[in-house]
């Protein structure tokens, strides 16, 4: 096949995370269970924040958006994997692969941006409590979420268009359970230098920017908490951002773990297995982190369940 020709019939093969066929039923049940828990847990958070007027605040507005994005983020990869296991097929079409990359980049970036917005919200709440409702008004909250969507959508479009310029010589194997951007680029038979430059620049701006914002916000938060005289006041202030800090640590910890594992080992199956942490496990755990440590969410969930 000539490079760049007949992409409509081009297929990629997703090798998954296990080399042994006898493990496929176990993996299917494992991922199906995690996916259902992720969807149910995040939908409950969304319904609780919508149904309870006490949760109509900036913090829970951002949390409901994060829960929606987590459902979409997991739905980008897991259902296709489950279908492939069930049908005993590893194939994904060229168009399907590009689509999966687009939405994976979009929702992965939104996770990053929303966590940054939530860090800013906690910064204002702790460092400027008397002006919180004035600063974090409905207009600003909506604008922050809208800007996050616009920036991440444009980034996803850019990465998708950059892949369209590449040529592929034959059907290709991807040692992953989804079309991971770097893996797809590395298997092109045309020059990928420009793609790699775009990825590095985007990673620096859209990855480094949010983490810098989060670190700055928490430096200010820690400084403000240290200035509080009473131990009870310090605990109360810290408890308002403990859940968010846990989610941030989990998200960036697992993402960094995948990056480091890819730098240390060349075992693609090990990297794919590590990727499960931030693509599936983290979105599943987020609702538990927020609900177990948050009395308002517990109360709202209890009221919602009693209505039903």
PDB file of C-alpha atoms in Angstrom:
ATOM      1  CA  UNK A   1       0.000   0.000   0.000  1.00  0.00           C
ATOM      2  CA  UNK A   2       1.392   3.443  -0.928  1.00  0.00           C
ATOM      3  CA  UNK A   3       1.859   5.873   1.938  1.00  0.00           C
ATOM      4  CA  UNK A   4      -1.213   8.022   2.464  1.00  0.00           C
ATOM      5  CA  UNK A   5      -3.388   5.998   0.066  1.00  0.00           C
ATOM      6  CA  UNK A   6      -6.762   4.488   0.874  1.00  0.00           C
ATOM      7  CA  UNK A   7      -7.018   5.560   4.531  1.00  0.00           C
ATOM      8  CA  UNK A   8     -10.703   4.621   4.474  1.00  0.00           C
ATOM      9  CA  UNK A   9      -9.722   0.936   4.593  1.00  0.00           C
ATOM     10  CA  UNK A  10      -6.783   1.396   6.949  1.00  0.00           C
ATOM     11  CA  UNK A  11      -7.178  -0.259  10.340  1.00  0.00           C
ATOM     12  CA  UNK A  12      -5.181  -0.203  13.541  1.00  0.00           C
ATOM     13  CA  UNK A  13      -4.998  -3.194  15.854  1.00  0.00           C
ATOM     14  CA  UNK A  14      -5.357  -2.476  19.568  1.00  0.00           C
ATOM     15  CA  UNK A  15      -3.386  -5.214  21.325  1.00  0.00           C
ATOM     16  CA  UNK A  16      -4.829  -4.420  24.774  1.00  0.00           C
ATOM     17  CA  UNK A  17      -3.107  -4.897  28.116  1.00  0.00           C
ATOM     18  CA  UNK A  18      -2.805  -8.696  28.257  1.00  0.00           C
ATOM     19  CA  UNK A  19      -1.024 -11.027  25.878  1.00  0.00           C
ATOM     20  CA  UNK A  20      -2.864 -14.158  26.983  1.00  0.00           C
ATOM     21  CA  UNK A  21      -6.361 -14.880  25.558  1.00  0.00           C
ATOM     22  CA  UNK A  22      -7.467 -16.745  28.696  1.00  0.00           C
ATOM     23  CA  UNK A  23      -7.224 -13.478  30.652  1.00  0.00           C
ATOM     24  CA  UNK A  24      -9.643 -11.628  28.368  1.00  0.00           C
ATOM     25  CA  UNK A  25     -12.881 -12.617  30.210  1.00  0.00           C
ATOM     26  CA  UNK A  26     -11.347 -11.517  33.515  1.00  0.00           C
ATOM     27  CA  UNK A  27     -10.240  -8.199  31.992  1.00  0.00           C
ATOM     28  CA  UNK A  28     -13.701  -7.705  30.465  1.00  0.00           C
ATOM     29  CA  UNK A  29     -15.404  -8.132  33.844  1.00  0.00           C
ATOM     30  CA  UNK A  30     -12.821  -5.949  35.578  1.00  0.00           C
ATOM     31  CA  UNK A  31     -13.148  -3.028  33.159  1.00  0.00           C
ATOM     32  CA  UNK A  32     -16.927  -3.337  32.864  1.00  0.00           C
ATOM     33  CA  UNK A  33     -17.259  -3.142  36.646  1.00  0.00           C
ATOM     34  CA  UNK A  34     -14.981  -0.110  36.898  1.00  0.00           C
ATOM     35  CA  UNK A  35     -16.753   1.616  34.017  1.00  0.00           C
ATOM     36  CA  UNK A  36     -20.205   1.122  35.550  1.00  0.00           C
ATOM     37  CA  UNK A  37     -18.977   2.364  38.936  1.00  0.00           C
ATOM     38  CA  UNK A  38     -17.397   5.404  37.268  1.00  0.00           C
ATOM     39  CA  UNK A  39     -20.550   6.324  35.354  1.00  0.00           C
ATOM     40  CA  UNK A  40     -22.891   5.704  38.297  1.00  0.00           C
ATOM     41  CA  UNK A  41     -20.703   7.502  40.850  1.00  0.00           C
ATOM     42  CA  UNK A  42     -20.162  10.603  38.724  1.00  0.00           C
ATOM     43  CA  UNK A  43     -23.799  10.784  37.625  1.00  0.00           C
ATOM     44  CA  UNK A  44     -24.871  10.666  41.280  1.00  0.00           C
ATOM     45  CA  UNK A  45     -22.562  13.601  42.017  1.00  0.00           C
ATOM     46  CA  UNK A  46     -24.081  15.560  39.111  1.00  0.00           C
ATOM     47  CA  UNK A  47     -27.676  14.762  40.125  1.00  0.00           C
ATOM     48  CA  UNK A  48     -26.961  15.610  43.772  1.00  0.00           C
ATOM     49  CA  UNK A  49     -25.504  19.018  42.915  1.00  0.00           C
ATOM     50  CA  UNK A  50     -28.405  19.820  40.586  1.00  0.00           C
ATOM     51  CA  UNK A  51     -31.186  18.675  42.914  1.00  0.00           C
ATOM     52  CA  UNK A  52     -29.923  20.288  46.147  1.00  0.00           C
ATOM     53  CA  UNK A  53     -30.112  24.093  46.225  1.00  0.00           C
ATOM     54  CA  UNK A  54     -27.490  24.172  49.008  1.00  0.00           C
ATOM     55  CA  UNK A  55     -24.944  22.896  46.494  1.00  0.00           C
ATOM     56  CA  UNK A  56     -25.579  25.644  43.935  1.00  0.00           C
ATOM     57  CA  UNK A  57     -22.205  27.200  44.690  1.00  0.00           C
ATOM     58  CA  UNK A  58     -19.069  27.683  42.533  1.00  0.00           C
ATOM     59  CA  UNK A  59     -17.226  24.744  44.135  1.00  0.00           C
ATOM     60  CA  UNK A  60     -19.992  22.254  43.361  1.00  0.00           C
ATOM     61  CA  UNK A  61     -20.611  23.785  39.931  1.00  0.00           C
ATOM     62  CA  UNK A  62     -17.010  22.986  39.022  1.00  0.00           C
ATOM     63  CA  UNK A  63     -17.296  19.557  40.665  1.00  0.00           C
ATOM     64  CA  UNK A  64     -20.360  18.644  38.581  1.00  0.00           C
ATOM     65  CA  UNK A  65     -18.492  19.703  35.432  1.00  0.00           C
ATOM     66  CA  UNK A  66     -15.508  17.574  36.476  1.00  0.00           C
ATOM     67  CA  UNK A  67     -17.808  14.590  37.027  1.00  0.00           C
ATOM     68  CA  UNK A  68     -19.346  15.028  33.564  1.00  0.00           C
ATOM     69  CA  UNK A  69     -15.905  15.238  31.962  1.00  0.00           C
ATOM     70  CA  UNK A  70     -14.744  12.130  33.866  1.00  0.00           C
ATOM     71  CA  UNK A  71     -17.684  10.124  32.489  1.00  0.00           C
ATOM     72  CA  UNK A  72     -16.880  11.301  28.949  1.00  0.00           C
ATOM     73  CA  UNK A  73     -13.135  10.699  29.424  1.00  0.00           C
ATOM     74  CA  UNK A  74     -13.652   7.073  30.451  1.00  0.00           C
ATOM     75  CA  UNK A  75     -16.323   6.543  27.781  1.00  0.00           C
ATOM     76  CA  UNK A  76     -13.795   7.518  25.116  1.00  0.00           C
ATOM     77  CA  UNK A  77     -11.701   4.381  25.622  1.00  0.00           C
ATOM     78  CA  UNK A  78     -13.357   1.680  27.743  1.00  0.00           C
ATOM     79  CA  UNK A  79     -16.507   0.877  25.674  1.00  0.00           C
ATOM     80  CA  UNK A  80     -14.438   0.248  22.527  1.00  0.00           C
ATOM     81  CA  UNK A  81     -12.127  -2.012  24.517  1.00  0.00           C
ATOM     82  CA  UNK A  82     -15.100  -3.965  25.898  1.00  0.00           C
ATOM     83  CA  UNK A  83     -16.606  -4.353  22.423  1.00  0.00           C
ATOM     84  CA  UNK A  84     -13.309  -5.622  21.027  1.00  0.00           C
ATOM     85  CA  UNK A  85     -12.985  -8.200  23.817  1.00  0.00           C
ATOM     86  CA  UNK A  86     -16.579  -9.338  23.385  1.00  0.00           C
ATOM     87  CA  UNK A  87     -16.288  -9.668  19.592  1.00  0.00           C
ATOM     88  CA  UNK A  88     -12.739 -11.068  19.836  1.00  0.00           C
ATOM     89  CA  UNK A  89     -11.564  -8.360  17.467  1.00  0.00           C
ATOM     90  CA  UNK A  90      -8.668  -5.945  17.940  1.00  0.00           C
ATOM     91  CA  UNK A  91      -9.457  -3.693  14.986  1.00  0.00           C
ATOM     92  CA  UNK A  92     -10.313  -0.012  15.041  1.00  0.00           C
ATOM     93  CA  UNK A  93     -10.781   1.954  11.832  1.00  0.00           C
ATOM     94  CA  UNK A  94      -8.612   4.902  10.852  1.00  0.00           C
ATOM     95  CA  UNK A  95     -11.538   7.300  11.341  1.00  0.00           C
ATOM     96  CA  UNK A  96     -12.426   5.641  14.661  1.00  0.00           C
ATOM     97  CA  UNK A  97      -8.840   5.968  15.870  1.00  0.00           C
ATOM     98  CA  UNK A  98      -8.645   9.676  14.989  1.00  0.00           C
ATOM     99  CA  UNK A  99     -12.010  10.257  16.678  1.00  0.00           C
ATOM    100  CA  UNK A 100     -10.848   8.459  19.812  1.00  0.00           C
ATOM    101  CA  UNK A 101      -7.662  10.542  19.932  1.00  0.00           C
ATOM    102  CA  UNK A 102      -9.653  13.761  19.494  1.00  0.00           C
ATOM    103  CA  UNK A 103     -11.999  13.096  22.405  1.00  0.00           C
ATOM    104  CA  UNK A 104      -9.263  11.625  24.599  1.00  0.00           C
ATOM    105  CA  UNK A 105      -7.163  14.777  24.186  1.00  0.00           C
ATOM    106  CA  UNK A 106     -10.244  16.977  24.674  1.00  0.00           C
ATOM    107  CA  UNK A 107     -11.512  15.412  27.896  1.00  0.00           C
ATOM    108  CA  UNK A 108      -8.037  14.737  29.279  1.00  0.00           C
ATOM    109  CA  UNK A 109      -7.207  18.414  28.843  1.00  0.00           C
ATOM    110  CA  UNK A 110     -10.522  19.441  30.411  1.00  0.00           C
ATOM    111  CA  UNK A 111      -9.718  17.340  33.477  1.00  0.00           C
ATOM    112  CA  UNK A 112      -6.463  19.258  33.778  1.00  0.00           C
ATOM    113  CA  UNK A 113      -8.060  22.688  33.302  1.00  0.00           C
ATOM    114  CA  UNK A 114     -11.015  22.057  35.622  1.00  0.00           C
ATOM    115  CA  UNK A 115      -8.700  20.942  38.419  1.00  0.00           C
ATOM    116  CA  UNK A 116      -6.826  24.223  37.940  1.00  0.00           C
ATOM    117  CA  UNK A 117     -10.063  26.235  38.044  1.00  0.00           C
ATOM    118  CA  UNK A 118     -11.078  24.389  41.215  1.00  0.00           C
ATOM    119  CA  UNK A 119      -7.703  25.231  42.768  1.00  0.00           C
ATOM    120  CA  UNK A 120      -8.332  28.904  42.010  1.00  0.00           C
ATOM    121  CA  UNK A 121     -11.769  28.603  43.590  1.00  0.00           C
ATOM    122  CA  UNK A 122     -10.238  27.204  46.803  1.00  0.00           C
ATOM    123  CA  UNK A 123      -7.584  29.938  46.730  1.00  0.00           C
ATOM    124  CA  UNK A 124     -10.252  32.662  46.643  1.00  0.00           C
ATOM    125  CA  UNK A 125     -12.358  30.905  49.304  1.00  0.00           C
ATOM    126  CA  UNK A 126      -9.469  30.628  51.795  1.00  0.00           C
ATOM    127  CA  UNK A 127      -7.361  33.700  50.990  1.00  0.00           C
ATOM    128  CA  UNK A 128     -10.223  36.131  50.254  1.00  0.00           C
ATOM    129  CA  UNK A 129     -13.238  34.690  52.118  1.00  0.00           C
ATOM    130  CA  UNK A 130     -15.063  38.021  52.545  1.00  0.00           C
ATOM    131  CA  UNK A 131     -14.994  38.698  48.791  1.00  0.00           C
ATOM    132  CA  UNK A 132     -15.566  35.093  47.689  1.00  0.00           C
ATOM    133  CA  UNK A 133     -19.124  35.455  46.355  1.00  0.00           C
ATOM    134  CA  UNK A 134     -18.255  38.754  44.661  1.00  0.00           C
ATOM    135  CA  UNK A 135     -15.174  37.362  42.900  1.00  0.00           C
ATOM    136  CA  UNK A 136     -16.570  33.890  42.104  1.00  0.00           C
ATOM    137  CA  UNK A 137     -19.813  35.162  40.601  1.00  0.00           C
ATOM    138  CA  UNK A 138     -21.928  33.189  38.118  1.00  0.00           C
ATOM    139  CA  UNK A 139     -20.481  35.070  35.150  1.00  0.00           C
ATOM    140  CA  UNK A 140     -16.863  34.321  36.056  1.00  0.00           C
ATOM    141  CA  UNK A 141     -17.597  30.651  36.826  1.00  0.00           C
ATOM    142  CA  UNK A 142     -19.334  30.184  33.484  1.00  0.00           C
ATOM    143  CA  UNK A 143     -16.547  32.019  31.681  1.00  0.00           C
ATOM    144  CA  UNK A 144     -13.826  29.870  33.280  1.00  0.00           C
ATOM    145  CA  UNK A 145     -15.576  26.657  32.229  1.00  0.00           C
ATOM    146  CA  UNK A 146     -16.295  28.000  28.731  1.00  0.00           C
ATOM    147  CA  UNK A 147     -12.680  29.058  28.234  1.00  0.00           C
ATOM    148  CA  UNK A 148     -11.529  25.606  29.350  1.00  0.00           C
ATOM    149  CA  UNK A 149     -13.791  23.964  26.763  1.00  0.00           C
ATOM    150  CA  UNK A 150     -12.702  26.310  23.959  1.00  0.00           C
ATOM    151  CA  UNK A 151      -8.954  25.932  24.610  1.00  0.00           C
ATOM    152  CA  UNK A 152      -9.142  22.127  24.967  1.00  0.00           C
ATOM    153  CA  UNK A 153     -11.379  21.765  21.896  1.00  0.00           C
ATOM    154  CA  UNK A 154      -8.971  23.793  19.751  1.00  0.00           C
ATOM    155  CA  UNK A 155      -6.048  21.738  21.060  1.00  0.00           C
ATOM    156  CA  UNK A 156      -7.857  18.468  20.253  1.00  0.00           C
ATOM    157  CA  UNK A 157      -8.683  19.730  16.753  1.00  0.00           C
ATOM    158  CA  UNK A 158      -5.026  20.693  16.224  1.00  0.00           C
ATOM    159  CA  UNK A 159      -3.739  17.260  17.264  1.00  0.00           C
ATOM    160  CA  UNK A 160      -6.320  15.525  15.044  1.00  0.00           C
ATOM    161  CA  UNK A 161      -5.389  17.651  12.016  1.00  0.00           C
ATOM    162  CA  UNK A 162      -1.698  16.968  12.634  1.00  0.00           C
ATOM    163  CA  UNK A 163      -2.357  13.229  12.433  1.00  0.00           C
ATOM    164  CA  UNK A 164      -4.268  13.634   9.164  1.00  0.00           C
ATOM    165  CA  UNK A 165      -1.061  14.859   7.513  1.00  0.00           C
ATOM    166  CA  UNK A 166       0.730  11.589   8.306  1.00  0.00           C
ATOM    167  CA  UNK A 167       0.890   8.587   6.013  1.00  0.00           C
ATOM    168  CA  UNK A 168       0.575   4.941   7.048  1.00  0.00           C
ATOM    169  CA  UNK A 169       1.907   2.145   4.903  1.00  0.00           C
ATOM    170  CA  UNK A 170      -0.106  -0.796   6.192  1.00  0.00           C
ATOM    171  CA  UNK A 171      -2.393  -1.966   8.993  1.00  0.00           C
ATOM    172  CA  UNK A 172      -0.557  -1.286  12.234  1.00  0.00           C
ATOM    173  CA  UNK A 173      -0.424  -2.718  15.737  1.00  0.00           C
ATOM    174  CA  UNK A 174      -0.771  -0.427  18.757  1.00  0.00           C
ATOM    175  CA  UNK A 175       0.343  -2.059  22.052  1.00  0.00           C
ATOM    176  CA  UNK A 176      -2.385  -0.296  24.005  1.00  0.00           C
ATOM    177  CA  UNK A 177      -6.105  -0.625  24.754  1.00  0.00           C
ATOM    178  CA  UNK A 178      -6.888   2.686  22.976  1.00  0.00           C
ATOM    179  CA  UNK A 179      -5.423   4.887  20.243  1.00  0.00           C
ATOM    180  CA  UNK A 180      -2.794   6.720  22.269  1.00  0.00           C
ATOM    181  CA  UNK A 181      -1.510   9.820  20.470  1.00  0.00           C
ATOM    182  CA  UNK A 182       2.224   9.103  20.699  1.00  0.00           C
ATOM    183  CA  UNK A 183       1.799   5.456  19.718  1.00  0.00           C
ATOM    184  CA  UNK A 184      -0.184   6.381  16.597  1.00  0.00           C
ATOM    185  CA  UNK A 185       2.363   9.027  15.569  1.00  0.00           C
ATOM    186  CA  UNK A 186       5.323   6.680  16.083  1.00  0.00           C
ATOM    187  CA  UNK A 187       3.815   4.157  13.651  1.00  0.00           C
ATOM    188  CA  UNK A 188       3.564   6.569  10.745  1.00  0.00           C
ATOM    189  CA  UNK A 189       5.847   5.965   7.766  1.00  0.00           C
ATOM    190  CA  UNK A 190       6.171   9.691   6.979  1.00  0.00           C
ATOM    191  CA  UNK A 191       8.118  12.426   8.786  1.00  0.00           C
ATOM    192  CA  UNK A 192       6.710  13.040  12.286  1.00  0.00           C
ATOM    193  CA  UNK A 193       9.046  15.855  13.407  1.00  0.00           C
ATOM    194  CA  UNK A 194       6.364  18.566  13.202  1.00  0.00           C
ATOM    195  CA  UNK A 195       3.902  16.401  15.141  1.00  0.00           C
ATOM    196  CA  UNK A 196       6.425  15.863  17.915  1.00  0.00           C
ATOM    197  CA  UNK A 197       7.172  19.602  18.104  1.00  0.00           C
ATOM    198  CA  UNK A 198       3.452  20.383  18.417  1.00  0.00           C
ATOM    199  CA  UNK A 199       3.066  17.792  21.188  1.00  0.00           C
ATOM    200  CA  UNK A 200       6.022  19.178  23.170  1.00  0.00           C
ATOM    201  CA  UNK A 201       4.817  22.777  22.850  1.00  0.00           C
ATOM    202  CA  UNK A 202       1.240  21.828  23.769  1.00  0.00           C
ATOM    203  CA  UNK A 203       2.472  19.775  26.733  1.00  0.00           C
ATOM    204  CA  UNK A 204       4.544  22.707  27.977  1.00  0.00           C
ATOM    205  CA  UNK A 205       1.742  25.270  27.615  1.00  0.00           C
ATOM    206  CA  UNK A 206      -1.381  23.241  28.381  1.00  0.00           C
ATOM    207  CA  UNK A 207       0.269  20.904  30.878  1.00  0.00           C
ATOM    208  CA  UNK A 208       2.809  23.154  32.553  1.00  0.00           C
ATOM    209  CA  UNK A 209       0.444  26.125  32.751  1.00  0.00           C
ATOM    210  CA  UNK A 210      -2.285  24.389  34.794  1.00  0.00           C
ATOM    211  CA  UNK A 211       0.129  22.647  37.177  1.00  0.00           C
ATOM    212  CA  UNK A 212       1.895  25.978  37.774  1.00  0.00           C
ATOM    213  CA  UNK A 213      -1.464  27.573  38.553  1.00  0.00           C
ATOM    214  CA  UNK A 214      -2.348  24.777  40.974  1.00  0.00           C
ATOM    215  CA  UNK A 215       1.024  24.981  42.759  1.00  0.00           C
ATOM    216  CA  UNK A 216       0.765  28.780  43.035  1.00  0.00           C
ATOM    217  CA  UNK A 217      -2.771  28.542  44.434  1.00  0.00           C
ATOM    218  CA  UNK A 218      -1.747  26.021  47.074  1.00  0.00           C
ATOM    219  CA  UNK A 219       1.341  28.011  48.046  1.00  0.00           C
ATOM    220  CA  UNK A 220      -0.968  30.944  48.788  1.00  0.00           C
ATOM    221  CA  UNK A 221      -3.448  28.659  50.553  1.00  0.00           C
ATOM    222  CA  UNK A 222      -0.758  27.166  52.802  1.00  0.00           C
ATOM    223  CA  UNK A 223       0.531  30.630  53.608  1.00  0.00           C
ATOM    224  CA  UNK A 224      -2.967  31.789  54.578  1.00  0.00           C
ATOM    225  CA  UNK A 225      -3.647  28.690  56.676  1.00  0.00           C
ATOM    226  CA  UNK A 226      -0.374  29.146  58.576  1.00  0.00           C
ATOM    227  CA  UNK A 227      -1.459  32.674  59.474  1.00  0.00           C
ATOM    228  CA  UNK A 228      -4.611  31.358  61.216  1.00  0.00           C
ATOM    229  CA  UNK A 229      -4.076  31.350  64.978  1.00  0.00           C
ATOM    230  CA  UNK A 230      -6.367  28.543  66.161  1.00  0.00           C
ATOM    231  CA  UNK A 231      -5.805  24.861  65.372  1.00  0.00           C
ATOM    232  CA  UNK A 232      -9.541  24.410  64.741  1.00  0.00           C
ATOM    233  CA  UNK A 233      -9.481  27.264  62.223  1.00  0.00           C
ATOM    234  CA  UNK A 234      -6.516  25.734  60.423  1.00  0.00           C
ATOM    235  CA  UNK A 235      -8.217  22.335  60.251  1.00  0.00           C
ATOM    236  CA  UNK A 236     -11.476  23.833  58.983  1.00  0.00           C
ATOM    237  CA  UNK A 237      -9.680  25.821  56.275  1.00  0.00           C
ATOM    238  CA  UNK A 238      -7.596  22.836  55.155  1.00  0.00           C
ATOM    239  CA  UNK A 239     -10.600  20.484  55.122  1.00  0.00           C
ATOM    240  CA  UNK A 240     -12.311  22.654  52.484  1.00  0.00           C
ATOM    241  CA  UNK A 241      -9.574  21.845  49.962  1.00  0.00           C
ATOM    242  CA  UNK A 242      -8.534  18.358  51.155  1.00  0.00           C
ATOM    243  CA  UNK A 243     -10.741  16.524  48.631  1.00  0.00           C
ATOM    244  CA  UNK A 244      -9.503  18.634  45.731  1.00  0.00           C
ATOM    245  CA  UNK A 245      -5.904  18.167  46.805  1.00  0.00           C
ATOM    246  CA  UNK A 246      -6.454  14.393  46.932  1.00  0.00           C
ATOM    247  CA  UNK A 247      -7.904  14.359  43.405  1.00  0.00           C
ATOM    248  CA  UNK A 248      -5.059  16.546  42.078  1.00  0.00           C
ATOM    249  CA  UNK A 249      -2.465  14.257  43.686  1.00  0.00           C
ATOM    250  CA  UNK A 250      -4.147  11.177  42.218  1.00  0.00           C
ATOM    251  CA  UNK A 251      -4.484  12.667  38.720  1.00  0.00           C
ATOM    252  CA  UNK A 252      -0.955  14.053  38.433  1.00  0.00           C
ATOM    253  CA  UNK A 253       0.597  11.189  40.386  1.00  0.00           C
ATOM    254  CA  UNK A 254      -0.780   8.539  38.029  1.00  0.00           C
ATOM    255  CA  UNK A 255      -0.030  10.646  34.924  1.00  0.00           C
ATOM    256  CA  UNK A 256       3.554  11.188  36.088  1.00  0.00           C
ATOM    257  CA  UNK A 257       3.832   7.481  36.866  1.00  0.00           C
ATOM    258  CA  UNK A 258       2.896   6.596  33.286  1.00  0.00           C
ATOM    259  CA  UNK A 259       5.388   9.140  31.922  1.00  0.00           C
ATOM    260  CA  UNK A 260       8.214   7.831  34.097  1.00  0.00           C
ATOM    261  CA  UNK A 261       7.389   4.204  33.306  1.00  0.00           C
ATOM    262  CA  UNK A 262       7.543   4.983  29.585  1.00  0.00           C
ATOM    263  CA  UNK A 263      10.943   6.642  30.072  1.00  0.00           C
ATOM    264  CA  UNK A 264      12.376   3.783  32.162  1.00  0.00           C
ATOM    265  CA  UNK A 265      10.978   0.725  30.397  1.00  0.00           C
ATOM    266  CA  UNK A 266      10.421  -0.128  26.751  1.00  0.00           C
ATOM    267  CA  UNK A 267       7.775  -2.705  27.664  1.00  0.00           C
ATOM    268  CA  UNK A 268       4.652  -1.388  25.908  1.00  0.00           C
ATOM    269  CA  UNK A 269       2.317  -3.681  27.835  1.00  0.00           C
ATOM    270  CA  UNK A 270       3.633  -2.312  31.138  1.00  0.00           C
ATOM    271  CA  UNK A 271       2.999   1.237  29.927  1.00  0.00           C
ATOM    272  CA  UNK A 272      -0.524   0.311  28.803  1.00  0.00           C
ATOM    273  CA  UNK A 273      -1.245  -1.254  32.190  1.00  0.00           C
ATOM    274  CA  UNK A 274       0.035   1.848  33.982  1.00  0.00           C
ATOM    275  CA  UNK A 275      -2.208   4.013  31.793  1.00  0.00           C
ATOM    276  CA  UNK A 276      -5.235   2.296  33.288  1.00  0.00           C
ATOM    277  CA  UNK A 277      -4.593   4.278  36.478  1.00  0.00           C
ATOM    278  CA  UNK A 278      -5.282   7.741  35.073  1.00  0.00           C
ATOM    279  CA  UNK A 279      -7.705   6.749  32.303  1.00  0.00           C
ATOM    280  CA  UNK A 280      -9.996   4.482  34.338  1.00  0.00           C
ATOM    281  CA  UNK A 281      -9.106   4.292  38.040  1.00  0.00           C
ATOM    282  CA  UNK A 282      -8.805   8.034  38.722  1.00  0.00           C
ATOM    283  CA  UNK A 283     -12.221   8.979  37.229  1.00  0.00           C
ATOM    284  CA  UNK A 284     -13.743   6.100  39.209  1.00  0.00           C
ATOM    285  CA  UNK A 285     -12.238   7.217  42.533  1.00  0.00           C
ATOM    286  CA  UNK A 286     -13.045  10.947  42.230  1.00  0.00           C
ATOM    287  CA  UNK A 287     -16.720  10.622  43.320  1.00  0.00           C
ATOM    288  CA  UNK A 288     -15.693   8.537  46.348  1.00  0.00           C
ATOM    289  CA  UNK A 289     -13.053  11.075  47.370  1.00  0.00           C
ATOM    290  CA  UNK A 290     -15.528  13.947  47.248  1.00  0.00           C
ATOM    291  CA  UNK A 291     -18.480  12.099  48.769  1.00  0.00           C
ATOM    292  CA  UNK A 292     -16.648  10.325  51.614  1.00  0.00           C
ATOM    293  CA  UNK A 293     -15.005  13.521  52.905  1.00  0.00           C
ATOM    294  CA  UNK A 294     -17.871  15.911  52.227  1.00  0.00           C
ATOM    295  CA  UNK A 295     -20.900  16.149  54.506  1.00  0.00           C
ATOM    296  CA  UNK A 296     -22.816  18.355  52.029  1.00  0.00           C
ATOM    297  CA  UNK A 297     -22.479  15.778  49.249  1.00  0.00           C
ATOM    298  CA  UNK A 298     -23.473  12.962  51.626  1.00  0.00           C
ATOM    299  CA  UNK A 299     -26.561  14.870  52.722  1.00  0.00           C
ATOM    300  CA  UNK A 300     -27.519  15.738  49.135  1.00  0.00           C
ATOM    301  CA  UNK A 301     -27.090  12.113  48.010  1.00  0.00           C
ATOM    302  CA  UNK A 302     -29.191  10.918  50.934  1.00  0.00           C
ATOM    303  CA  UNK A 303     -31.972  13.378  50.065  1.00  0.00           C
ATOM    304  CA  UNK A 304     -31.804  12.429  46.386  1.00  0.00           C
ATOM    305  CA  UNK A 305     -32.068   8.706  47.180  1.00  0.00           C
ATOM    306  CA  UNK A 306     -34.974   9.299  49.573  1.00  0.00           C
ATOM    307  CA  UNK A 307     -36.874  11.146  46.829  1.00  0.00           C
ATOM    308  CA  UNK A 308     -36.592   8.102  44.611  1.00  0.00           C
TER     309      UNK A 308
END
